[in-house]
Short mmCIF file of C-alpha atoms in Angstrom, two decimals:
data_model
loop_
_atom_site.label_atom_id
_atom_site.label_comp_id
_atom_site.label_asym_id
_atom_site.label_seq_id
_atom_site.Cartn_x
_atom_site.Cartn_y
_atom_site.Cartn_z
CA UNK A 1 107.19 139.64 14.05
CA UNK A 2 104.37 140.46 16.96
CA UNK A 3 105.59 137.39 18.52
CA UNK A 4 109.13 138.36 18.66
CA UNK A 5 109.08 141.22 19.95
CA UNK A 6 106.72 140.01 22.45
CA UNK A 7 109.44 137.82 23.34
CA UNK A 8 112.36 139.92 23.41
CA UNK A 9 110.60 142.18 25.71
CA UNK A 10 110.17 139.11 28.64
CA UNK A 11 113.61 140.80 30.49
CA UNK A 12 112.79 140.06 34.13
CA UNK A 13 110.07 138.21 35.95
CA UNK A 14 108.02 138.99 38.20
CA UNK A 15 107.93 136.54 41.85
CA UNK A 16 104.64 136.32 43.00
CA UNK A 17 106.03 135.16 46.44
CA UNK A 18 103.39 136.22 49.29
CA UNK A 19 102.01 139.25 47.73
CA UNK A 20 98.66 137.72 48.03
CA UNK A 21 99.35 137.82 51.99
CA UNK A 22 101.20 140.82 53.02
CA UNK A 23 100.72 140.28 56.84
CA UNK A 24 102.64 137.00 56.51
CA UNK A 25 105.50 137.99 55.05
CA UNK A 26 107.75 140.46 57.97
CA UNK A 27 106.69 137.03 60.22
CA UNK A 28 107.81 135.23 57.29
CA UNK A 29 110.85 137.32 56.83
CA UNK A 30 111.81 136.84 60.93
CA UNK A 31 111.50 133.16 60.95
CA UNK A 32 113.32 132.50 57.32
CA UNK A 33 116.35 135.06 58.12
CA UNK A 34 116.90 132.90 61.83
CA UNK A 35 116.93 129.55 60.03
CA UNK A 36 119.30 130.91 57.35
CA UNK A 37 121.66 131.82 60.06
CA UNK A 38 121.33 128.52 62.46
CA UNK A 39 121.91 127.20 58.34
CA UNK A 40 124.42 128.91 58.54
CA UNK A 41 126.35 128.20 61.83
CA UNK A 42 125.53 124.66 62.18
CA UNK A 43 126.94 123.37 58.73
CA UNK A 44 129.99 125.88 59.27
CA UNK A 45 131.02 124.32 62.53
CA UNK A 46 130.60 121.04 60.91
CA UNK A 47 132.87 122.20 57.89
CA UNK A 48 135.30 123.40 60.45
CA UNK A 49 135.28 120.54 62.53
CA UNK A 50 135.52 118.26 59.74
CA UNK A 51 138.83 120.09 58.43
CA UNK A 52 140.43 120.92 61.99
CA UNK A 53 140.07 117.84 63.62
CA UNK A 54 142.56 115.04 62.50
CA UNK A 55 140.14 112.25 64.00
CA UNK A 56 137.43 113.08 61.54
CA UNK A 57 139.85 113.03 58.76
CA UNK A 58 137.72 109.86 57.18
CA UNK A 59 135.93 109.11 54.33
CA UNK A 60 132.59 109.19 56.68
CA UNK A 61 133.27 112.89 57.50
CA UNK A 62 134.28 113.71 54.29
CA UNK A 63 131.57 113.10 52.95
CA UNK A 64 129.85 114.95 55.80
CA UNK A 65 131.55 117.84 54.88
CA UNK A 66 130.66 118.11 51.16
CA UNK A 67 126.93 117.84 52.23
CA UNK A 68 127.59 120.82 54.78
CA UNK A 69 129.05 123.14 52.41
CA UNK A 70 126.50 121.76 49.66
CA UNK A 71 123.79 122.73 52.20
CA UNK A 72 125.19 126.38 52.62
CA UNK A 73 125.27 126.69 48.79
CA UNK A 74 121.82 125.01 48.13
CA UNK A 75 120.46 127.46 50.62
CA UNK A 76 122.49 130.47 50.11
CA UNK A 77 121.02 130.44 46.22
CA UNK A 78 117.55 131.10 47.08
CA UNK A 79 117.11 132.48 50.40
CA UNK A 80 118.28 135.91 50.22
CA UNK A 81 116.47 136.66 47.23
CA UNK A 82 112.88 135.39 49.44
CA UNK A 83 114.14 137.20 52.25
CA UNK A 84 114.65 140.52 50.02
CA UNK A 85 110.91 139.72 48.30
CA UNK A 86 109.37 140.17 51.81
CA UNK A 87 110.52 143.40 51.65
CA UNK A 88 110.31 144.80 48.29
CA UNK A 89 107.07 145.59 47.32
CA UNK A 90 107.63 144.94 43.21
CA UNK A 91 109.67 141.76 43.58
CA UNK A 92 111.33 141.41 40.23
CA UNK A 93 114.33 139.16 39.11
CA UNK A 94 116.10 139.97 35.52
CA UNK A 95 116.59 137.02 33.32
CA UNK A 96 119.71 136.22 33.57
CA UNK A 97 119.53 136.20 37.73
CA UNK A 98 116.70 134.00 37.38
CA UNK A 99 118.73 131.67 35.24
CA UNK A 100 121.83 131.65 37.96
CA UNK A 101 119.22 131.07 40.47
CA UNK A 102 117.70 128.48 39.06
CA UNK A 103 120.83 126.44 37.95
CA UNK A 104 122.26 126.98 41.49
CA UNK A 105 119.42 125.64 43.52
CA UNK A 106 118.51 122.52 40.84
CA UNK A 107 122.36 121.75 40.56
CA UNK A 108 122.38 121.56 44.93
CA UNK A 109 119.37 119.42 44.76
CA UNK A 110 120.76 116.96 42.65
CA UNK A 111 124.20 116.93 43.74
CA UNK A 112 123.03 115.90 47.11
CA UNK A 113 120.43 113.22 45.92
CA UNK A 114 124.06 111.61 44.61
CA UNK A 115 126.25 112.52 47.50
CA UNK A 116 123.14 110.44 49.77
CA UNK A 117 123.88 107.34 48.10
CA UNK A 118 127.82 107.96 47.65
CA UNK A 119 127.85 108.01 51.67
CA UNK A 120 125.26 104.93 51.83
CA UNK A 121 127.79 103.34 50.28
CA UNK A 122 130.56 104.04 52.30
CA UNK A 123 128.53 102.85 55.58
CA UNK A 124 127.50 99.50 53.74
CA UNK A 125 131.42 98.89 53.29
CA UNK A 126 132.04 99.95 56.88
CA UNK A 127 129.93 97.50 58.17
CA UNK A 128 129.13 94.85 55.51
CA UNK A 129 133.08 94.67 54.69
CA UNK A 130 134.83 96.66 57.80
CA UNK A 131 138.13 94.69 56.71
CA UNK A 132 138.14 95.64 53.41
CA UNK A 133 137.01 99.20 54.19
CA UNK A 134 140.75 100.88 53.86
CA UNK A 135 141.60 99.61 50.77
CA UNK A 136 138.07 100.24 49.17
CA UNK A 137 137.36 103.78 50.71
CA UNK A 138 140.48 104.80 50.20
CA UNK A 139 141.31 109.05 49.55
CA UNK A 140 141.70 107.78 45.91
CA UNK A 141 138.07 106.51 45.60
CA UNK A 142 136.55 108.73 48.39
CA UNK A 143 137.92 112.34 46.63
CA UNK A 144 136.96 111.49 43.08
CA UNK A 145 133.36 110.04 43.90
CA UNK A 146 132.51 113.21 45.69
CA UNK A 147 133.88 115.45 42.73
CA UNK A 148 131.74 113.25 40.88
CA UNK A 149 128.68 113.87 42.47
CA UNK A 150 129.21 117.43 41.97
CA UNK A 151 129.86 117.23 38.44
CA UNK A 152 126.84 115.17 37.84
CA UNK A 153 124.63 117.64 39.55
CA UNK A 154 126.11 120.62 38.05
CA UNK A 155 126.17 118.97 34.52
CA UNK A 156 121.92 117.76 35.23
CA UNK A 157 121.26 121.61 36.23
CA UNK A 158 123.23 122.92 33.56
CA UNK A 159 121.33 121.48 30.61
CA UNK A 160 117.59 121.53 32.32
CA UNK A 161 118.62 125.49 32.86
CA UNK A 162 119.90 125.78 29.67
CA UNK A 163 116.50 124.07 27.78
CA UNK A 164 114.34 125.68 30.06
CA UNK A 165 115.62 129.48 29.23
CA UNK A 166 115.68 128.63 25.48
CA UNK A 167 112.49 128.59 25.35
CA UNK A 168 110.34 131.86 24.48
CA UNK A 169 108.29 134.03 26.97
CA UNK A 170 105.37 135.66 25.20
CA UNK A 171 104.37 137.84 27.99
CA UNK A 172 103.56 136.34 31.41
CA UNK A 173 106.16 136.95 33.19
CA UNK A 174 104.35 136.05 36.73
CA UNK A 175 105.84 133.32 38.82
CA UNK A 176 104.11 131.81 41.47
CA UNK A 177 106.56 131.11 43.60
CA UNK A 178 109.30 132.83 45.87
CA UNK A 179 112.17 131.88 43.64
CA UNK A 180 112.79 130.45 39.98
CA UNK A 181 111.94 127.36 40.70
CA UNK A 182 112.07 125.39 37.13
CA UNK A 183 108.55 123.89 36.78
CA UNK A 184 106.82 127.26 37.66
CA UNK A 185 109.16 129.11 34.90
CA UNK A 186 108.15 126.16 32.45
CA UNK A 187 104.28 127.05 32.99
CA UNK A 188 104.69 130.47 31.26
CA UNK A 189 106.68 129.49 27.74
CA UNK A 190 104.78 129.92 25.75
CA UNK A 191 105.73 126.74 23.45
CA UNK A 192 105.74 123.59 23.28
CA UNK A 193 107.50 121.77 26.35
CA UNK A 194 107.22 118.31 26.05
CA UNK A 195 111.33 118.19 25.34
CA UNK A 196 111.67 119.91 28.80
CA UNK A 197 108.62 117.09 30.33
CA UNK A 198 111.00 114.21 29.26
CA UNK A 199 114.20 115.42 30.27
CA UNK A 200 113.23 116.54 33.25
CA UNK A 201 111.53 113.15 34.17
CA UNK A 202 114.60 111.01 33.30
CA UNK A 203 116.51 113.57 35.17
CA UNK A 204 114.43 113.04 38.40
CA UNK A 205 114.47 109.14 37.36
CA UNK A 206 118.40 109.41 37.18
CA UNK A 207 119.02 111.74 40.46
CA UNK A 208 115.82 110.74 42.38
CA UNK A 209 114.76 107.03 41.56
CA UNK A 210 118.32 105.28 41.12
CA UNK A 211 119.40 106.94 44.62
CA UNK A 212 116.81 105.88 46.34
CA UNK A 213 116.89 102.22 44.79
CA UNK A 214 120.94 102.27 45.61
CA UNK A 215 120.46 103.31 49.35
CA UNK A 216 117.62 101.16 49.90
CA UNK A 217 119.77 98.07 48.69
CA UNK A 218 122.78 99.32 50.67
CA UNK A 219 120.70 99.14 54.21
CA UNK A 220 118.79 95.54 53.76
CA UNK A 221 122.70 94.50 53.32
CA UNK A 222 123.71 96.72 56.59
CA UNK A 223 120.60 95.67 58.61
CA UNK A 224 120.59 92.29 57.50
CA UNK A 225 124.69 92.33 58.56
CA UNK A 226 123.93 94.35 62.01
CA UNK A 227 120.92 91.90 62.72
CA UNK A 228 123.94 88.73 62.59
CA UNK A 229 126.06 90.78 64.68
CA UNK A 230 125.94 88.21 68.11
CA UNK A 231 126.16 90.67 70.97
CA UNK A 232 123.56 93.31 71.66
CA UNK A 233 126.26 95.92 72.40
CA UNK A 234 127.61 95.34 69.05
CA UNK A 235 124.69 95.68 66.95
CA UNK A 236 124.18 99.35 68.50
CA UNK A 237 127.41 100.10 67.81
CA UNK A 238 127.22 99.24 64.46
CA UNK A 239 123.61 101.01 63.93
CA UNK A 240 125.08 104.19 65.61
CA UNK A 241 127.63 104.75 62.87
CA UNK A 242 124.91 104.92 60.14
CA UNK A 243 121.92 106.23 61.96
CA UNK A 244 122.51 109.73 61.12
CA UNK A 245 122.79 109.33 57.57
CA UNK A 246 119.52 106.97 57.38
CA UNK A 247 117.67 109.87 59.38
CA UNK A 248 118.82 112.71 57.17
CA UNK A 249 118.21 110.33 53.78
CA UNK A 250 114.12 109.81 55.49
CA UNK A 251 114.16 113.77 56.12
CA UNK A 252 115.26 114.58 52.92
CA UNK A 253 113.70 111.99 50.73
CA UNK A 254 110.39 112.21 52.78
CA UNK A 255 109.97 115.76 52.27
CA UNK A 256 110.59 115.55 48.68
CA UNK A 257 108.01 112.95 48.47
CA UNK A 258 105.87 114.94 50.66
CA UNK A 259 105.81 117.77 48.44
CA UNK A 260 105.56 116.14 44.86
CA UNK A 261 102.97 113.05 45.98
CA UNK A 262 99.93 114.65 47.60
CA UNK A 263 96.38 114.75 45.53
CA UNK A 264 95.73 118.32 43.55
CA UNK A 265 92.77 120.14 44.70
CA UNK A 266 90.34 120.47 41.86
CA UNK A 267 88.47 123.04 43.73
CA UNK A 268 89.56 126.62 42.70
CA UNK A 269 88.86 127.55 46.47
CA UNK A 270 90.92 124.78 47.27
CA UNK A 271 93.63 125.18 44.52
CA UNK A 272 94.10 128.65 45.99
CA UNK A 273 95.17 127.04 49.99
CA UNK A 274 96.95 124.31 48.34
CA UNK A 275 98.99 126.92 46.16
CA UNK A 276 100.06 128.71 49.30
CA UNK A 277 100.32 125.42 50.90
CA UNK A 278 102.87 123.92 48.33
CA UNK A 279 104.63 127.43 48.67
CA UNK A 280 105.52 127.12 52.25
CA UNK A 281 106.19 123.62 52.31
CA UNK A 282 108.91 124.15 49.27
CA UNK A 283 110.27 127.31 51.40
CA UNK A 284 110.35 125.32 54.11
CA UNK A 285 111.76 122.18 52.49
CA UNK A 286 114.67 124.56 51.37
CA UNK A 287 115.54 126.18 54.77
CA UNK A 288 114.85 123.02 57.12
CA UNK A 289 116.35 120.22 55.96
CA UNK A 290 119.89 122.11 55.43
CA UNK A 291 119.05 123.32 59.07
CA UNK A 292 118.09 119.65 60.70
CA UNK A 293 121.02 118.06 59.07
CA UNK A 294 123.96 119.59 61.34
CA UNK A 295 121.93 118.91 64.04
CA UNK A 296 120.87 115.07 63.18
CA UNK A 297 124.62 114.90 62.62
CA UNK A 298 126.00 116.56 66.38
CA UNK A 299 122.89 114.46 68.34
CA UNK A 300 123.21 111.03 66.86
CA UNK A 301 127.42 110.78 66.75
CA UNK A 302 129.94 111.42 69.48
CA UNK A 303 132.37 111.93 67.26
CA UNK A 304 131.15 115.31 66.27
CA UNK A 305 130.28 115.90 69.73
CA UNK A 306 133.59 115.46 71.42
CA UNK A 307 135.25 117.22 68.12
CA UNK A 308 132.70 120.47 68.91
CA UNK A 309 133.52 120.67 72.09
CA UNK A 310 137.30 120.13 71.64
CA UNK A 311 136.49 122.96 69.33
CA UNK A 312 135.03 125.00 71.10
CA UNK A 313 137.28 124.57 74.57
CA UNK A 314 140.17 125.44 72.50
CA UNK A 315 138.88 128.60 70.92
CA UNK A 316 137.60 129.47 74.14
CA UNK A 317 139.54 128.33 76.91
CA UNK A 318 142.81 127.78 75.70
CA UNK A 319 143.70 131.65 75.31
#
């Protein structure tokens, strides 16, 4: 009986955020609320440009699209809730927020570990098979494998969240972290989670490893088909078309890798740093990447370029 109503009392948690460094957080708040809005423009011109623009009506920008708006969302589900924990001195989040939260932001991540490889794909047919690249990528293949990527990372989120929030809270309601971020939520059941261990590494082996392994595959084929490619002009040309995407797949893969394969410190000294250290980097890893991708996307292709400026001269310029 002690222990549930020890549990049924667990209605909100607590974010332990910054509170630990107070003078970071209004510099914190500054620099997180102007990446949220260059988040925000760059991926929204993109979206625009992507739908107004009858030359980037392809599978390529498509695709380009999705992972625009998916970076909006992905971002959009944790940021203002850091942003409003910089300010508040209690930062508290009720239950059922947290639960939103955290299906949001785990349901972005993995739709766009699939969408990564469903546009890896499309460049290896583009290049490896250019004259089969109609009939394969057509809008009744391109359409249904991005719905798909969002249904398999909304279906992934949906039952982590659901075993995750199933499980009882005796008590410690304390996260340490800005948001409710699913293994720092796991840390305070107080029950057994060895379910939520497994299922959570065959999800990251399903939305993580395979991924990876596909888009690897996909660019020895494109490299090793660029590389045969006689003239030098036409080997850039080729390269140019799926430069972007390699560069945002290193970003975001990188970072991931960055975050989840560096050495613990066993020194609680050290644990302490590296705690605020992880903290940053995963605030960081949420804002930057959605911010760097627009702009990997507008330097590296000309397309976008000249479809920007057309924008742009014609909301401008034209009137």
């Amino acid at each position: 009986m002690e222990s549930a109503n020890q549990t049924a009392s667990v209605t909100e948690f607590v974010l332990l955020g910054l509170s630990a460094h107070p003078k970071l957080e209004k510099t914190f708040f500054v620099l997180i609320l102007s990446m949220y809005l260059v988040v925000l423009l760059g991926n929204g011109v993109l979206i625009l440009v992507t739908i107004l623009d009858s030359r980037l009506h392809t599978p390529m920008y498509f695709f380009l699209g999705n992972l625009s708006f998916l970076d909006i969302c992905y971002t959009t589900s944790s940021v203002p809730l850091i942003l409003d924990s910089f300010l508040t001195p209690r930062k508290t989040i009720s239950f059922s927020a947290c639960a939103v939260q955290m299906f949001l932001s785990f349901a972005m991540g993995a739709t766009e570990c699939v969408l990564l490889g469903m546009m890896a794909f499309d460049r290896y047919v583009a290049i490896c098979n250019p004259l089969r690249y109609p009939e394969v990528m057509s809008k009744a293949a391109y359409v249904p494998m991005a719905a798909s990527s969002w249904i398999a990372g909304s279906t992934a989120s949906m039952v982590q969240t659901s075993l995750a929030m199933k499980l009882p809270f005796c008590g410690d309601n304390v996260i340490n972290h800005f948001t409710c971020e699913i293994l720092a939520v796991l840390k305070l059941a107080c029950a057994d989670i060895s379910v939520n261990v497994i299922s959570m590494g065959v999800t990251n082996v399903i939305f993580l490893g395979v991924p990876v392994l596909f888009i690897s595959f996909s660019y020895v084929f494109i490299i090793a088909t660029i590389l045969r490619i006689p003239s030098a002009e036409g080997r850039k040309k080729a390269f140019s078309t799926c430069s972007a995407h390699l560069t945002v797949v290193i970003v975001f893969y990188g970072t991931i890798l960055f975050m989840y394969g560096k050495p613990k410190s066993k020194d609680p000294l050290g644990a302490d740093k590296q705690d605020l250290a992880d903290k940053l980097i995963s605030l960081f890893y949420g804002v930057v990447t959605p911010m760097v991708n627009p702009v990997i996307y507008s330097l590296r292709n000309k397309d976008v370029k000249a479809a920007v400026r057309h924008l742009v001269f014609q909301k401008f310029f034209t009137h």
